[in-house]
mmCIF file of C-alpha atoms in Angstrom:
data_model
loop_
_atom_site.group_PDB
_atom_site.id
_atom_site.type_symbol
_atom_site.label_atom_id
_atom_site.label_comp_id
_atom_site.label_asym_id
_atom_site.label_seq_id
_atom_site.Cartn_x
_atom_site.Cartn_y
_atom_site.Cartn_z
ATOM 1 C CA MET Q 1 10.941 -119.607 -21.112
ATOM 2 C CA ALA Q 2 14.021 -120.758 -19.421
ATOM 3 C CA LYS Q 3 16.721 -121.684 -21.840
ATOM 4 C CA LYS Q 4 17.734 -125.236 -21.475
ATOM 5 C CA LYS Q 5 21.365 -125.387 -20.641
ATOM 6 C CA ALA Q 6 23.446 -127.921 -22.443
ATOM 7 C CA PRO Q 7 25.098 -130.219 -19.955
ATOM 8 C CA LYS Q 8 28.640 -129.148 -19.276
ATOM 9 C CA LYS Q 9 31.063 -131.369 -21.076
ATOM 10 C CA LYS Q 10 33.623 -132.575 -18.669
ATOM 11 C CA ALA Q 11 37.082 -132.842 -20.109
ATOM 12 C CA VAL Q 12 38.232 -136.154 -18.800
ATOM 13 C CA ARG Q 13 41.734 -136.803 -19.995
ATOM 14 C CA ARG Q 14 43.245 -139.366 -17.754
ATOM 15 C CA VAL Q 15 46.833 -140.413 -18.356
ATOM 16 C CA ASN Q 16 46.504 -143.548 -20.452
ATOM 17 C CA GLY Q 17 42.833 -142.650 -20.788
ATOM 18 C CA ARG Q 18 41.189 -144.219 -23.805
ATOM 19 C CA ASP Q 19 40.780 -141.044 -25.875
ATOM 20 C CA THR Q 20 44.319 -139.774 -25.664
ATOM 21 C CA GLN Q 21 45.694 -143.257 -26.115
ATOM 22 C CA HIS Q 22 43.646 -143.751 -29.220
ATOM 23 C CA GLU Q 23 44.400 -140.325 -30.696
ATOM 24 C CA VAL Q 24 48.139 -140.657 -30.140
ATOM 25 C CA GLU Q 25 48.202 -144.152 -31.612
ATOM 26 C CA GLN Q 26 46.359 -142.949 -34.684
ATOM 27 C CA PHE Q 27 48.804 -140.066 -35.020
ATOM 28 C CA LEU Q 28 51.835 -142.379 -34.814
ATOM 29 C CA TYR Q 29 50.345 -144.806 -37.314
ATOM 30 C CA ARG Q 30 49.645 -141.937 -39.691
ATOM 31 C CA GLN Q 31 53.227 -140.723 -39.376
ATOM 32 C CA ALA Q 32 54.523 -144.221 -40.216
ATOM 33 C CA GLU Q 33 52.126 -144.405 -43.122
ATOM 34 C CA VAL Q 34 53.210 -141.118 -44.748
ATOM 35 C CA LEU Q 35 56.841 -142.134 -44.244
ATOM 36 C CA ASP Q 36 56.375 -145.490 -45.957
ATOM 37 C CA GLY Q 37 54.315 -143.793 -48.677
ATOM 38 C CA LYS Q 38 57.204 -141.356 -49.321
ATOM 39 C CA ARG Q 39 54.772 -138.503 -48.686
ATOM 40 C CA TRP Q 40 57.610 -136.563 -47.153
ATOM 41 C CA GLN Q 41 56.006 -133.126 -47.298
ATOM 42 C CA GLU Q 42 53.124 -134.524 -45.252
ATOM 43 C CA PHE Q 43 55.690 -136.010 -42.876
ATOM 44 C CA ILE Q 44 57.339 -132.593 -42.423
ATOM 45 C CA ASP Q 45 53.923 -130.973 -41.946
ATOM 46 C CA LEU Q 46 53.325 -133.166 -38.902
ATOM 47 C CA PHE Q 47 55.978 -131.140 -37.095
ATOM 48 C CA ALA Q 48 55.339 -127.861 -35.261
ATOM 49 C CA ASP Q 49 57.054 -124.818 -36.776
ATOM 50 C CA ASP Q 50 59.802 -125.112 -34.182
ATOM 51 C CA GLY Q 51 59.728 -128.914 -34.235
ATOM 52 C CA VAL Q 52 62.889 -131.030 -34.261
ATOM 53 C CA TYR Q 53 63.589 -134.556 -35.450
ATOM 54 C CA TRP Q 54 66.456 -136.025 -33.484
ATOM 55 C CA MET Q 55 68.300 -139.331 -33.587
ATOM 56 C CA PRO Q 56 71.092 -139.413 -31.018
ATOM 57 C CA PRO Q 57 74.006 -141.791 -31.610
ATOM 58 C CA GLU Q 58 73.471 -143.320 -28.183
ATOM 59 C CA PRO Q 59 70.857 -143.298 -25.407
ATOM 60 C CA SER Q 60 72.892 -141.318 -22.833
ATOM 61 C CA HIS Q 61 72.524 -138.093 -24.829
ATOM 62 C CA THR Q 62 69.997 -135.730 -23.288
ATOM 63 C CA THR Q 63 69.985 -132.927 -25.878
ATOM 64 C CA TRP Q 64 70.630 -132.519 -29.588
ATOM 65 C CA ASP Q 65 71.899 -128.960 -29.189
ATOM 66 C CA GLY Q 66 75.677 -128.829 -29.508
ATOM 67 C CA MET Q 67 76.006 -132.612 -29.651
ATOM 68 C CA PRO Q 68 76.938 -134.937 -32.492
ATOM 69 C CA ALA Q 69 73.831 -136.653 -33.824
ATOM 70 C CA ILE Q 70 72.770 -139.030 -36.551
ATOM 71 C CA PHE Q 71 69.874 -136.681 -37.293
ATOM 72 C CA ALA Q 72 69.191 -133.271 -35.691
ATOM 73 C CA GLU Q 73 66.899 -131.384 -37.997
ATOM 74 C CA ASP Q 74 64.443 -128.554 -37.906
ATOM 75 C CA LYS Q 75 61.770 -128.172 -40.581
ATOM 76 C CA ASN Q 76 64.081 -126.156 -42.791
ATOM 77 C CA LEU Q 77 66.735 -128.857 -42.872
ATOM 78 C CA MET Q 78 64.078 -131.526 -43.321
ATOM 79 C CA THR Q 79 62.898 -129.675 -46.414
ATOM 80 C CA VAL Q 80 66.474 -129.585 -47.752
ATOM 81 C CA ARG Q 81 66.691 -133.347 -47.203
ATOM 82 C CA MET Q 82 63.405 -133.995 -48.992
ATOM 83 C CA LYS Q 83 64.384 -131.821 -51.961
ATOM 84 C CA ARG Q 84 67.770 -133.472 -52.277
ATOM 85 C CA VAL Q 85 66.346 -136.995 -52.251
ATOM 86 C CA LEU Q 86 63.707 -136.083 -54.831
ATOM 87 C CA HIS Q 87 66.066 -134.108 -57.065
ATOM 88 C CA PRO Q 88 66.249 -135.703 -60.532
ATOM 89 C CA ASP Q 89 70.054 -135.538 -60.450
ATOM 90 C CA ALA Q 90 70.338 -137.396 -57.135
ATOM 91 C CA TRP Q 91 71.371 -140.547 -58.974
ATOM 92 C CA SER Q 92 72.742 -142.236 -55.856
ATOM 93 C CA GLN Q 93 69.143 -142.312 -54.606
ATOM 94 C CA ARG Q 94 67.752 -144.140 -57.634
ATOM 95 C CA PRO Q 95 65.839 -146.277 -57.539
ATOM 96 C CA LEU Q 96 64.147 -144.996 -54.394
ATOM 97 C CA TRP Q 97 64.132 -147.603 -51.657
ATOM 98 C CA GLY Q 98 61.070 -149.010 -49.931
ATOM 99 C CA THR Q 99 60.354 -149.079 -46.223
ATOM 100 C CA ASN Q 100 57.815 -150.712 -43.969
ATOM 101 C CA HIS Q 101 57.300 -149.439 -40.427
ATOM 102 C CA VAL Q 102 55.424 -151.148 -37.641
ATOM 103 C CA VAL Q 103 54.820 -148.969 -34.581
ATOM 104 C CA GLY Q 104 53.575 -150.352 -31.287
ATOM 105 C CA ASN Q 105 53.942 -150.458 -27.493
ATOM 106 C CA VAL Q 106 52.494 -146.953 -27.302
ATOM 107 C CA VAL Q 107 52.587 -145.557 -23.769
ATOM 108 C CA ILE Q 108 51.386 -142.097 -22.776
ATOM 109 C CA GLU Q 109 54.085 -140.803 -20.494
ATOM 110 C CA LYS Q 110 52.585 -137.422 -19.681
ATOM 111 C CA GLU Q 111 49.638 -135.270 -20.590
ATOM 112 C CA SER Q 112 49.362 -131.593 -19.714
ATOM 113 C CA ALA Q 113 46.156 -129.706 -18.903
ATOM 114 C CA THR Q 114 46.241 -128.224 -22.422
ATOM 115 C CA GLY Q 115 46.450 -131.667 -23.987
ATOM 116 C CA ASP Q 116 50.139 -131.709 -24.895
ATOM 117 C CA VAL Q 117 51.465 -135.228 -24.691
ATOM 118 C CA VAL Q 118 54.716 -137.094 -24.254
ATOM 119 C CA ALA Q 119 54.417 -140.603 -25.673
ATOM 120 C CA ARG Q 120 56.827 -143.510 -25.900
ATOM 121 C CA SER Q 121 56.608 -146.214 -28.526
ATOM 122 C CA ARG Q 122 58.651 -148.875 -30.312
ATOM 123 C CA PHE Q 123 59.214 -149.399 -33.997
ATOM 124 C CA HIS Q 124 60.518 -151.938 -36.463
ATOM 125 C CA MET Q 125 61.466 -150.819 -39.948
ATOM 126 C CA MET Q 126 62.378 -152.990 -42.898
ATOM 127 C CA GLU Q 127 64.111 -151.247 -45.767
ATOM 128 C CA LEU Q 128 64.624 -152.551 -49.272
ATOM 129 C CA ARG Q 129 67.400 -150.851 -51.221
ATOM 130 C CA ARG Q 130 67.967 -152.443 -54.604
ATOM 131 C CA ASP Q 131 68.305 -156.146 -53.694
ATOM 132 C CA ASP Q 132 69.270 -155.730 -50.060
ATOM 133 C CA VAL Q 133 67.038 -155.765 -47.019
ATOM 134 C CA ARG Q 134 68.047 -153.869 -43.906
ATOM 135 C CA HIS Q 135 66.355 -153.951 -40.549
ATOM 136 C CA PHE Q 136 66.239 -151.053 -38.115
ATOM 137 C CA ALA Q 137 64.427 -150.989 -34.804
ATOM 138 C CA GLY Q 138 64.243 -148.872 -31.697
ATOM 139 C CA SER Q 139 62.118 -146.510 -29.691
ATOM 140 C CA TYR Q 140 60.429 -143.190 -30.310
ATOM 141 C CA VAL Q 141 59.629 -140.442 -27.843
ATOM 142 C CA HIS Q 142 57.150 -137.946 -29.247
ATOM 143 C CA HIS Q 143 56.593 -134.578 -27.607
ATOM 144 C CA LEU Q 144 53.259 -133.619 -29.101
ATOM 145 C CA LYS Q 145 51.598 -130.234 -29.030
ATOM 146 C CA LYS Q 146 47.836 -130.211 -29.143
ATOM 147 C CA THR Q 147 46.563 -127.820 -31.816
ATOM 148 C CA ARG Q 148 43.211 -127.163 -33.475
ATOM 149 C CA ASP Q 149 44.361 -129.319 -36.400
ATOM 150 C CA GLY Q 150 45.435 -132.199 -34.205
ATOM 151 C CA TYR Q 151 48.836 -133.008 -32.777
ATOM 152 C CA ARG Q 152 52.034 -131.403 -34.022
ATOM 153 C CA ILE Q 153 55.477 -132.726 -33.116
ATOM 154 C CA LYS Q 154 57.655 -130.457 -30.981
ATOM 155 C CA LEU Q 155 60.356 -133.078 -30.656
ATOM 156 C CA GLN Q 156 60.674 -136.597 -31.954
ATOM 157 C CA ARG Q 157 63.512 -138.533 -30.398
ATOM 158 C CA VAL Q 158 64.527 -141.730 -32.140
ATOM 159 C CA ASP Q 159 66.791 -144.152 -30.288
ATOM 160 C CA MET Q 160 67.770 -146.806 -32.736
ATOM 161 C CA THR Q 161 68.896 -150.119 -31.258
ATOM 162 C CA ASN Q 162 71.420 -150.439 -34.081
ATOM 163 C CA ALA Q 163 72.537 -146.796 -33.943
ATOM 164 C CA GLN Q 164 76.079 -147.852 -33.031
ATOM 165 C CA ALA Q 165 76.347 -150.585 -35.646
ATOM 166 C CA ALA Q 166 78.182 -150.055 -38.934
ATOM 167 C CA PHE Q 167 75.716 -149.447 -41.770
ATOM 168 C CA ASP Q 168 76.174 -150.873 -45.258
ATOM 169 C CA TYR Q 169 74.894 -147.544 -46.508
ATOM 170 C CA VAL Q 170 73.902 -144.292 -44.844
ATOM 171 C CA LEU Q 171 70.302 -143.466 -43.930
ATOM 172 C CA GLN Q 172 68.732 -141.057 -46.385
ATOM 173 C CA VAL Q 173 65.376 -140.236 -44.866
ATOM 174 C CA TRP Q 174 63.876 -140.191 -41.407
ATOM 175 C CA VAL Q 175 63.376 -143.504 -39.656
ATOM 176 C CA MET W 1 88.502 -144.198 -43.947
ATOM 177 C CA ARG W 2 89.607 -147.642 -42.855
ATOM 178 C CA PRO W 3 90.100 -150.388 -45.434
ATOM 179 C CA LEU W 4 88.976 -153.666 -43.844
ATOM 180 C CA GLY W 5 89.436 -155.856 -46.903
ATOM 181 C CA VAL W 6 89.620 -155.667 -50.673
ATOM 182 C CA ASP W 7 85.852 -155.235 -50.831
ATOM 183 C CA LYS W 8 85.131 -153.545 -47.479
ATOM 184 C CA THR W 9 85.908 -150.017 -46.338
ATOM 185 C CA LEU W 10 84.719 -148.482 -43.098
ATOM 186 C CA THR W 11 84.171 -144.736 -42.998
ATOM 187 C CA GLU W 12 83.964 -143.134 -39.573
ATOM 188 C CA ILE W 13 83.539 -139.598 -38.341
ATOM 189 C CA TRP W 14 85.187 -138.237 -35.207
ATOM 190 C CA HIS W 15 84.392 -134.878 -33.774
ATOM 191 C CA PHE W 16 86.864 -132.919 -31.669
ATOM 192 C CA ARG W 17 86.601 -129.927 -29.394
ATOM 193 C CA LEU W 18 89.873 -128.071 -29.730
ATOM 194 C CA LYS W 19 91.298 -126.900 -26.431
ATOM 195 C CA GLY W 20 91.068 -123.129 -26.135
ATOM 196 C CA ALA W 21 89.364 -122.692 -29.522
ATOM 197 C CA PRO W 22 86.310 -120.400 -29.637
ATOM 198 C CA GLU W 23 82.864 -122.016 -29.417
ATOM 199 C CA PRO W 24 81.893 -121.102 -33.049
ATOM 200 C CA ILE W 25 84.736 -123.341 -34.292
ATOM 201 C CA TYR W 26 83.222 -126.269 -32.398
ATOM 202 C CA ARG W 27 79.738 -125.430 -33.680
ATOM 203 C CA ARG W 28 80.918 -125.138 -37.246
ATOM 204 C CA ALA W 29 82.712 -128.461 -37.108
ATOM 205 C CA LEU W 30 79.580 -129.970 -35.579
ATOM 206 C CA ALA W 31 77.378 -128.681 -38.402
ATOM 207 C CA TYR W 32 79.838 -130.216 -40.832
ATOM 208 C CA TYR W 33 79.756 -133.468 -38.889
ATOM 209 C CA ASN W 34 75.956 -133.634 -38.889
ATOM 210 C CA LEU W 35 75.444 -132.609 -42.506
ATOM 211 C CA VAL W 36 78.386 -134.073 -44.361
ATOM 212 C CA ASN W 37 79.540 -137.135 -42.484
ATOM 213 C CA SER W 38 76.886 -138.366 -40.064
ATOM 214 C CA PRO W 39 75.356 -141.804 -40.733
ATOM 215 C CA ALA W 40 72.418 -139.862 -42.200
ATOM 216 C CA THR W 41 74.580 -137.538 -44.294
ATOM 217 C CA LEU W 42 73.065 -135.549 -47.141
ATOM 218 C CA ILE W 43 76.449 -135.060 -48.786
ATOM 219 C CA ASN W 44 78.693 -138.078 -48.384
ATOM 220 C CA ALA W 45 75.920 -140.385 -49.588
ATOM 221 C CA ASP W 46 77.058 -139.834 -53.178
ATOM 222 C CA ASP W 47 80.713 -140.625 -52.392
ATOM 223 C CA LEU W 48 79.749 -143.831 -50.616
ATOM 224 C CA GLU W 49 77.613 -144.799 -53.578
ATOM 225 C CA ASN W 50 80.620 -144.160 -55.837
ATOM 226 C CA PHE W 51 82.852 -146.414 -53.727
ATOM 227 C CA TRP W 52 80.225 -149.127 -53.933
ATOM 228 C CA LYS W 53 79.796 -148.748 -57.677
ATOM 229 C CA ALA W 54 83.560 -148.750 -58.312
ATOM 230 C CA GLN W 55 83.857 -151.943 -56.251
ATOM 231 C CA GLN W 56 80.929 -153.554 -58.043
ATOM 232 C CA GLY W 57 82.461 -152.635 -61.386
ATOM 233 C CA LEU W 58 85.896 -153.968 -60.499
ATOM 234 C CA SER W 59 84.542 -157.275 -59.234
ATOM 235 C CA SER W 60 82.314 -157.733 -62.262
ATOM 236 C CA GLU W 61 83.097 -159.284 -65.623
ATOM 237 C CA GLY W 62 82.542 -155.902 -67.239
ATOM 238 C CA GLY W 63 85.036 -153.438 -68.696
ATOM 239 C CA ASP W 64 88.553 -153.176 -67.303
ATOM 240 C CA TRP W 65 88.552 -149.409 -67.447
ATOM 241 C CA VAL W 66 87.734 -146.942 -64.708
ATOM 242 C CA SER W 67 86.530 -143.683 -66.127
ATOM 243 C CA PHE W 68 88.226 -140.454 -65.077
ATOM 244 C CA HIS W 69 86.682 -138.509 -67.909
ATOM 245 C CA ARG W 70 84.900 -135.771 -66.035
ATOM 246 C CA HIS W 71 85.839 -132.384 -67.580
ATOM 247 C CA HIS W 72 88.481 -134.067 -69.773
ATOM 248 C CA GLY W 73 89.582 -131.688 -72.510
ATOM 249 C CA ARG W 74 89.238 -128.677 -70.258
ATOM 250 C CA ASP W 75 92.433 -129.307 -68.259
ATOM 251 C CA LEU W 76 94.946 -126.484 -68.365
ATOM 252 C CA GLU W 77 98.574 -127.463 -68.679
ATOM 253 C CA LYS W 78 101.108 -124.890 -67.593
ATOM 254 C CA ASP W 79 104.842 -125.555 -67.177
ATOM 255 C CA GLY W 80 104.250 -129.304 -67.134
ATOM 256 C CA ARG W 81 101.602 -128.975 -64.425
ATOM 257 C CA VAL W 82 97.977 -129.869 -65.005
ATOM 258 C CA GLU W 83 95.479 -127.540 -63.446
ATOM 259 C CA THR W 84 91.752 -127.805 -63.098
ATOM 260 C CA ALA W 85 89.982 -125.455 -65.485
ATOM 261 C CA PRO W 86 87.999 -122.605 -63.900
ATOM 262 C CA ASP W 87 84.485 -123.506 -62.672
ATOM 263 C CA CYS W 88 85.317 -127.217 -62.774
ATOM 264 C CA GLY W 89 85.315 -127.907 -59.060
ATOM 265 C CA THR W 90 84.576 -131.568 -59.621
ATOM 266 C CA SER W 91 87.052 -132.114 -62.461
ATOM 267 C CA GLU W 92 88.895 -135.424 -62.394
ATOM 268 C CA ALA W 93 92.086 -133.694 -63.599
ATOM 269 C CA PRO W 94 93.950 -134.659 -60.389
ATOM 270 C CA MET W 95 93.192 -138.362 -61.003
ATOM 271 C CA ARG W 96 94.217 -138.107 -64.666
ATOM 272 C CA ASN W 97 97.395 -136.369 -63.590
ATOM 273 C CA GLN W 98 98.160 -139.045 -61.022
ATOM 274 C CA MET W 99 97.698 -141.806 -63.597
ATOM 275 C CA LYS W 100 99.855 -139.935 -66.099
ATOM 276 C CA ALA W 101 102.645 -139.652 -63.531
ATOM 277 C CA TRP W 102 102.277 -143.331 -62.614
ATOM 278 C CA THR W 103 102.592 -144.314 -66.297
ATOM 279 C CA GLN W 104 105.707 -142.172 -66.579
ATOM 280 C CA TYR W 105 107.310 -143.765 -63.527
ATOM 281 C CA MET W 106 106.441 -147.282 -64.660
ATOM 282 C CA THR W 107 107.801 -146.778 -68.167
ATOM 283 C CA ALA W 108 110.872 -144.722 -67.288
ATOM 284 C CA ALA W 109 114.226 -146.185 -68.293
ATOM 285 C CA GLN W 110 115.989 -147.942 -65.400
#
């Protein structure tokens, strides 16, 4: 008896195709959600082992390496940041602030044959620290690596519209 | 640090590449810039919080005293000079010393 062959699944992954668009959006929303939920270990876990979180001081910068930055952190440094903020003696960080991110305008810039993606998006973030509300906004560029467990971030670039403005207080976790 | 008003101080960080200095010097200064003084600093955050708290305290109706008590009683005095006791890197002995000198100057006979 001839074995019935399963129809070959065609991998259709058009740029801005529905699947990739949807998956990337879900990934970005999840990242915002863990950030606002202060689930910082989960946030760090979204990065690839060699992943970098980078916030340049201004848009003309093309690399974090050897350049001044607001943030330029690998996973190791991110872990140091998380531990410091959560340390019981970090009294300057008490009470912990609240944040609320909204991420949108998600555009798939590039998708490789292996499913790695470069995506642009925009964000607004409201922060409540004690009685004061601060507002940060800007754009993200995510370089995402496709893995068996979903996307992992190779590089997240954050260009904050108010990066050059004076802050009432420094930023203590990732935006 | 740039005082802008009695209740406003701007802290800025500038990073320099020294002419002719080896690259590791630049890299080291950069690491210091990113970690200690960037607008997302892990270190200076406590100092900035202190400035804010001192200002809040001074502008409030609360006590008139600013505490410099950290490691008080462990200062070492030698030949009229106050030194920070060993393993007291964050002792406020220098501030106590400064205030002591100020009191002396202000109360000295004309």
